[in-house]
Amino acid sequence: NAGVIQTPRHKVTGKGQEATLWCEPISGHSAVFWYRQTIVQGLEFLTYFRNQAPIDDSGMPKERFSAQMPNQSHSTLKIQSTQPQDSAVYLCASSSPGQGNERLFFGHGTKLSVL
Amino acid sequence: QQQVRQSSQSLTVWEGETAILNCSYENSAFDYFPWYQQFPGEGPALLIAIRSVSDKKEDGRFTIFFNKREKNLSLHIKDSQPGDSATYFCAASASSGSWQLIFGSGTQLTVMP
């Protein structure tokens, strides 16, 4: 079991460019969560999917951020027109059926740096 | 306004001592409280959790004490080891709502040998 896989580990973009972050949940897990981590704001919830369906995106900035889960083996977080304040570690987590949010398995994260 | 608050940004203890990390929350609907441990360069990992129907949860050297009336809880790490040095996050959620976990800002624990 390789755990939750996030790629790339580091991404550097210029201001105004697009960034796509990838997450492969643990096989068999039915829920996928996205969080953003910064020193100032800590761990912020962005969105989550259950059985590939978007359930709660209340933490997603309404402009420029979007998340998808086209199949059970991966999810993407896309940030359009990146800004320096988007610089953060983006964490993906998954949980097994029946566990809900009781045990989240996090990936190592993607560190996004917007210059 | 922080819904989950960890009062100490950092804590240093000596090896063998008991480390006590505190957490408080605002929302009375919260009924599930996990603690996550995070090492540098890694994602957080679940350490131990408690539900609001209990006032204590123990797992090895780790114990959560929960006070529903006061809306606070604490994580006690007995016989602290240098390998326990990490950042600890208190989190909360309401079982009646979204699976969203609200995290505190974290306490960085350093255990000195």
mmCIF file of C-alpha atoms in Angstrom, chain B residues 4 11 14 22-23 33 38 46 51-52 59 70 72 74 79 82 109:
data_model
loop_
_atom_site.group_PDB
_atom_site.id
_atom_site.type_symbol
_atom_site.label_atom_id
_atom_site.label_comp_id
_atom_site.label_asym_id
_atom_site.label_seq_id
_atom_site.Cartn_x
_atom_site.Cartn_y
_atom_site.Cartn_z
ATOM 1 C CA VAL B 4 -10.806 25.244 17.096
ATOM 2 C CA LEU B 11 5.952 23.429 23.783
ATOM 3 C CA TRP B 14 12.406 16.927 28.619
ATOM 4 C CA ASN B 22 -4.467 22.007 25.053
ATOM 5 C CA CYS B 23 -7.339 22.634 22.672
ATOM 6 C CA PHE B 33 -12.216 15.289 18.073
ATOM 7 C CA GLN B 38 2.730 15.819 11.589
ATOM 8 C CA LEU B 46 -4.180 10.349 12.879
ATOM 9 C CA ARG B 51 -16.132 11.348 20.742
ATOM 10 C CA SER B 52 -18.028 13.745 22.955
ATOM 11 C CA ASP B 59 -3.954 4.622 23.633
ATOM 12 C CA GLU B 70 -15.970 23.699 29.235
ATOM 13 C CA ASN B 72 -11.956 21.944 25.861
ATOM 14 C CA SER B 74 -6.127 18.071 26.117
ATOM 15 C CA ASP B 79 7.027 9.504 29.002
ATOM 16 C CA PRO B 82 12.589 12.713 21.229
ATOM 17 C CA LEU B 109 6.303 19.872 20.439
#
